[in-house]
Amino acid sequence: MNIASDTDQTIEKPGFRAGFVAIVGRPNVGKSTLLNRLIGQKISIVSSKAQTTRHRVTGILTNPDAQFVFVDTPGFQTQHRNALNRSMNRTVSQVLADVDLVFFVVEAGRMGDDDRRVLEVIPENAKVVLVINKVDQLKEKARLLPFIDSVRGLRDFAEIVPLSAERGSNCDTLISAATPLLPEGVAMYEEDEITDRSERFLAAEFLREKLFRLLGDELPYGIAVEIEKFETEGQLRRIHAAVIVDKAGHKGIVIGKGGEKLKRISSEARVELEKLFDGKVFLEVWVKVKSGWADDERALKSLGYE
């Protein structure tokens, strides 16, 4: 995996296009799956639970015609009005004010109030591509065209592209349609780079994904991951991580009987990190209690929230 550095040389090609693209939508419409599919590698965590993505995650796609710098935003939150959710919504608004193009992602056959609220947050002067995801899950395929007609009038969309991020169908069409909408310019990253996020950040995200996936309905609402130490020795990475929970009673949920739950979470995260980093990973994980962290602005900043 290639991560951007501060010394990268930019790419100059006549007629080349490059720009920042925000991927926005309500929780669970498939934004992270789409980002991973477009760049061809997993860098943004995926879960069926809302609020999986809490940070901006930048993915980079470079082809002969253009460079897309994708920003995968948190799903815009309309519930749980605490400092964490205010931070997530602030992130969405900041991203939208500073991009060249927006991919507004909705689920095929469903345009609810939460989707409309997200659409209202997008600036009026923004170029917006409507991405209709999960078309493979639409039981009655004949519903797709009437659905497109019903949402077409909500905004002057630059393009409308139905696709399946999970299966990868029509994703090339999305890139082809979006390329002319980017400004002409010089590429900002090398051709083989796929993210500007650090390995430390990605380690925390991948561990957090396993917490979401393996704890299921037991997952405490106030949960986060803090990387306390990250050391590289050749191809070996030594990572010491703390799982932060809001209440003492949540500690046992994460650890599990005899420590088996935490052991499995750590093991599966380590396997994925070794694939991501293409090297051996030593991962040590423990659980800490920080009461009220999700509603504490200072605690949020210490955990990397903006």
Coordinates of N, CA, C and O in Angstrom, one line a residue, residues 198-284:
S198 N -2.3 8.2 7.5 CA -1.1 7.5 8.0 C -1.5 6.1 8.3 O -2.6 5.7 8.5
E199 N -0.4 5.3 8.5 CA -0.6 3.9 8.9 C -1.2 3.8 10.3 O -2.0 2.9 10.6
R200 N -0.8 4.8 11.1 CA -1.4 4.8 12.5 C -2.9 5.0 12.5 O -3.6 4.3 13.2
F201 N -3.4 5.9 11.6 CA -4.8 6.2 11.5 C -5.5 4.9 11.0 O -6.6 4.5 11.5
L202 N -5.0 4.3 10.0 CA -5.6 3.2 9.4 C -5.7 2.0 10.3 O -6.6 1.2 10.4
A203 N -4.6 1.8 11.2 CA -4.6 0.8 12.2 C -5.8 1.0 13.1 O -6.5 0.0 13.5
A204 N -6.0 2.2 13.6 CA -7.1 2.5 14.5 C -8.5 2.2 13.8 O -9.4 1.6 14.4
E205 N -8.6 2.6 12.5 CA -9.9 2.4 11.8 C -10.2 0.9 11.6 O -11.3 0.4 11.8
F206 N -9.2 0.1 11.3 CA -9.4 -1.3 11.0 C -9.7 -2.1 12.3 O -10.6 -3.0 12.3
L207 N -9.1 -1.7 13.4 CA -9.5 -2.3 14.7 C -10.9 -1.9 15.1 O -11.7 -2.7 15.6
R208 N -11.3 -0.6 14.8 CA -12.6 -0.2 15.1 C -13.7 -0.9 14.3 O -14.8 -1.3 14.8
E209 N -13.3 -1.2 13.1 CA -14.3 -2.0 12.2 C -14.5 -3.4 12.9 O -15.7 -3.8 12.9
K210 N -13.5 -4.0 13.4 CA -13.7 -5.4 14.0 C -14.6 -5.3 15.2 O -15.3 -6.2 15.5
L211 N -14.4 -4.2 16.0 CA -15.3 -4.0 17.1 C -16.8 -3.9 16.7 O -17.7 -4.5 17.3
F212 N -17.0 -3.1 15.6 CA -18.4 -3.0 15.1 C -18.9 -4.3 14.6 O -20.0 -4.7 14.8
R213 N -18.1 -5.1 13.9 CA -18.5 -6.3 13.2 C -18.7 -7.5 14.3 O -19.7 -8.2 14.2
L214 N -17.8 -7.6 15.2 CA -17.8 -8.8 16.1 C -18.6 -8.6 17.4 O -18.9 -9.6 18.0
L215 N -18.9 -7.3 17.8 CA -19.7 -7.1 18.9 C -21.2 -7.1 18.6 O -22.0 -7.3 19.5
G216 N -21.5 -6.9 17.3 CA -22.9 -6.9 16.9 C -23.8 -6.0 17.7 O -23.4 -4.8 18.0
D217 N -24.9 -6.5 18.2 CA -25.9 -5.7 18.9 C -25.4 -5.3 20.3 O -25.9 -4.4 21.0
E218 N -24.3 -6.0 20.8 CA -23.8 -5.7 22.1 C -22.9 -4.4 22.1 O -22.5 -3.9 23.1
L219 N -22.6 -3.9 20.9 CA -21.6 -2.8 20.8 C -22.1 -1.6 21.6 O -23.2 -1.1 21.4
P220 N -21.2 -1.2 22.5 CA -21.6 0.0 23.3 C -21.6 1.2 22.4 O -20.7 1.3 21.5
Y221 N -22.5 2.2 22.6 CA -22.5 3.4 21.7 C -21.3 4.2 21.8 O -20.7 4.6 20.9
G222 N -20.8 4.4 23.1 CA -19.6 5.2 23.3 C -18.3 4.4 23.2 O -17.8 3.9 24.2
I223 N -17.8 4.1 22.0 CA -16.6 3.3 21.8 C -15.7 3.9 20.8 O -16.2 4.5 19.8
A224 N -14.4 3.9 21.1 CA -13.4 4.5 20.2 C -12.1 3.7 20.3 O -12.0 2.8 21.2
V225 N -11.2 4.0 19.4 CA -9.9 3.3 19.4 C -8.8 4.4 19.5 O -8.8 5.4 18.7
E226 N -7.8 4.2 20.4 CA -6.7 5.1 20.5 C -5.4 4.3 20.3 O -5.2 3.4 21.0
I227 N -4.6 4.7 19.3 CA -3.3 4.1 19.1 C -2.3 4.7 20.1 O -1.9 5.9 19.9
E228 N -1.8 4.0 21.1 CA -0.9 4.6 22.1 C 0.5 4.5 21.7 O 1.4 5.3 22.1
K229 N 0.9 3.5 20.8 CA 2.2 3.4 20.4 C 2.2 2.7 19.0 O 1.5 1.7 18.8
F230 N 3.0 3.2 18.1 CA 3.1 2.6 16.7 C 4.6 2.7 16.3 O 5.1 3.7 16.1
E231 N 5.2 1.5 16.3 CA 6.6 1.4 16.0 C 6.9 0.5 14.7 O 6.2 -0.5 14.6
T232 N 7.8 1.0 13.9 CA 8.1 0.2 12.7 C 9.6 -0.3 12.8 O 10.5 0.5 13.0
E233 N 9.8 -1.6 12.7 CA 11.1 -2.2 12.7 C 11.2 -3.0 11.4 O 10.8 -4.2 11.3
G234 N 11.8 -2.4 10.3 CA 11.8 -3.1 9.0 C 10.4 -3.3 8.5 O 9.7 -2.4 8.4
Q235 N 10.1 -4.5 8.3 CA 8.7 -4.9 7.8 C 7.8 -5.2 8.9 O 6.6 -5.5 8.7
L236 N 8.3 -5.2 10.2 CA 7.4 -5.4 11.3 C 6.9 -4.1 11.9 O 7.6 -3.2 12.1
R237 N 5.6 -4.2 12.2 CA 5.0 -3.0 12.9 C 4.4 -3.5 14.3 O 3.7 -4.4 14.3
R238 N 4.9 -2.8 15.3 CA 4.4 -3.0 16.7 C 3.3 -2.0 17.0 O 3.6 -0.8 17.0
I239 N 2.1 -2.4 17.3 CA 1.0 -1.5 17.5 C 0.4 -1.8 18.9 O 0.0 -2.9 19.2
H240 N 0.3 -0.8 19.7 CA -0.3 -0.9 21.0 C -1.6 0.0 21.0 O -1.5 1.2 20.8
A241 N -2.7 -0.6 21.1 CA -4.0 0.1 21.0 C -4.9 0.0 22.2 O -5.0 -1.1 22.8
A242 N -5.6 1.0 22.5 CA -6.6 1.0 23.6 C -8.0 1.2 23.0 O -8.2 2.1 22.2
V243 N -8.9 0.3 23.4 CA -10.3 0.5 23.1 C -10.9 1.3 24.2 O -10.9 0.9 25.4
I244 N -11.5 2.4 23.8 CA -12.1 3.4 24.8 C -13.6 3.1 24.9 O -14.3 3.1 23.9
V245 N -14.0 2.8 26.1 CA -15.5 2.7 26.4 C -15.9 3.7 27.4 O -15.1 4.3 28.1
D246 N -17.2 4.0 27.3 CA -17.8 5.1 28.1 C -18.1 4.7 29.5 O -18.0 5.6 30.5
K247 N -18.4 3.5 29.8 CA -18.8 3.0 31.1 C -18.1 1.7 31.5 O -17.7 0.9 30.6
A248 N -17.8 1.6 32.8 CA -17.1 0.4 33.3 C -17.8 -0.9 32.9 O -17.2 -1.9 32.6
G249 N -19.2 -0.8 32.9 CA -19.9 -2.0 32.5 C -19.7 -2.5 31.1 O -19.9 -3.6 30.8
H250 N -19.2 -1.6 30.2 CA -19.0 -1.9 28.8 C -17.7 -2.7 28.6 O -17.5 -3.3 27.6
K251 N -16.8 -2.6 29.6 CA -15.5 -3.2 29.5 C -15.6 -4.7 29.3 O -15.0 -5.3 28.4
G252 N -16.5 -5.4 30.1 CA -16.7 -6.8 30.0 C -17.3 -7.2 28.7 O -17.0 -8.3 28.2
I253 N -18.1 -6.4 28.1 CA -18.7 -6.7 26.8 C -17.6 -6.8 25.7 O -17.6 -7.7 24.9
V254 N -16.7 -5.9 25.7 CA -15.6 -5.9 24.7 C -14.6 -7.1 25.0 O -14.2 -7.7 24.0
I255 N -14.3 -7.3 26.3 CA -13.3 -8.4 26.6 C -13.9 -9.8 26.4 O -13.3 -10.6 25.8
G256 N -15.2 -9.9 26.8 CA -15.8 -11.2 26.6 C -15.4 -12.2 27.7 O -14.5 -12.0 28.4
K257 N -16.1 -13.4 27.7 CA -15.8 -14.4 28.7 C -14.4 -15.0 28.5 O -14.0 -15.4 27.4
G258 N -13.6 -14.9 29.5 CA -12.2 -15.4 29.4 C -11.3 -14.6 28.5 O -10.3 -15.1 28.1
G259 N -11.8 -13.4 28.1 CA -11.0 -12.6 27.1 C -11.1 -13.0 25.7 O -10.4 -12.5 24.8
E260 N -12.0 -14.0 25.4 CA -12.1 -14.5 24.1 C -12.6 -13.5 23.0 O -12.1 -13.5 21.9
K261 N -13.5 -12.6 23.4 CA -14.0 -11.7 22.4 C -12.9 -10.7 22.0 O -12.7 -10.5 20.8
L262 N -12.2 -10.2 22.9 CA -11.1 -9.2 22.6 C -10.0 -9.9 21.8 O -9.4 -9.3 20.9
K263 N -9.8 -11.1 22.2 CA -8.7 -11.9 21.5 C -9.1 -12.1 20.0 O -8.2 -11.9 19.1
R264 N -10.4 -12.4 19.7 CA -10.8 -12.6 18.3 C -10.8 -11.3 17.6 O -10.3 -11.2 16.4
I265 N -11.2 -10.2 18.2 CA -11.2 -8.9 17.6 C -9.8 -8.5 17.2 O -9.5 -8.1 16.1
S266 N -8.8 -8.7 18.1 CA -7.4 -8.3 17.9 C -6.8 -9.2 16.8 O -6.1 -8.7 15.9
S267 N -7.2 -10.5 16.8 CA -6.6 -11.4 15.8 C -7.1 -11.1 14.4 O -6.3 -11.0 13.4
E268 N -8.4 -10.8 14.2 CA -8.9 -10.5 12.9 C -8.4 -9.2 12.4 O -8.1 -9.0 11.2
A269 N -8.3 -8.2 13.3 CA -7.7 -6.9 12.9 C -6.3 -7.0 12.5 O -5.8 -6.5 11.5
R270 N -5.5 -7.8 13.2 CA -4.1 -8.1 12.9 C -3.9 -8.7 11.5 O -3.1 -8.2 10.7
V271 N -4.8 -9.7 11.2 CA -4.7 -10.3 9.8 C -5.0 -9.3 8.7 O -4.2 -9.3 7.7
E272 N -6.0 -8.5 8.9 CA -6.3 -7.5 7.8 C -5.2 -6.4 7.7 O -4.9 -6.0 6.6
L273 N -4.6 -6.0 8.9 CA -3.5 -5.0 8.8 C -2.3 -5.6 8.2 O -1.6 -4.9 7.5
E274 N -2.0 -6.9 8.3 CA -0.9 -7.5 7.7 C -1.1 -7.5 6.2 O -0.1 -7.3 5.4
K275 N -2.3 -7.7 5.7 CA -2.6 -7.6 4.3 C -2.4 -6.2 3.8 O -1.8 -5.9 2.7
L276 N -2.9 -5.2 4.6 CA -2.9 -3.8 4.2 C -1.4 -3.3 4.1 O -1.0 -2.6 3.1
F277 N -0.6 -3.6 5.1 CA 0.8 -3.1 5.2 C 1.8 -4.0 4.5 O 2.9 -3.7 4.4
D278 N 1.3 -5.2 4.1 CA 2.2 -6.2 3.4 C 3.4 -6.5 4.3 O 4.6 -6.4 3.8
G279 N 3.2 -6.8 5.6 CA 4.2 -7.1 6.5 C 3.7 -7.6 7.8 O 2.5 -7.5 8.1
K280 N 4.6 -8.1 8.6 CA 4.2 -8.7 9.9 C 3.7 -7.6 10.9 O 4.3 -6.5 10.9
V281 N 2.7 -7.9 11.7 CA 2.1 -6.9 12.6 C 2.0 -7.6 14.0 O 1.5 -8.7 14.1
F282 N 2.6 -6.9 15.0 CA 2.3 -7.3 16.4 C 1.3 -6.3 17.0 O 1.6 -5.1 17.0
L283 N 0.2 -6.8 17.3 CA -0.9 -6.0 17.8 C -1.3 -6.3 19.2 O -1.7 -7.4 19.5
E284 N -1.2 -5.4 20.1 CA -1.6 -5.6 21.5 C -2.8 -4.6 21.8 O -2.7 -3.4 21.5

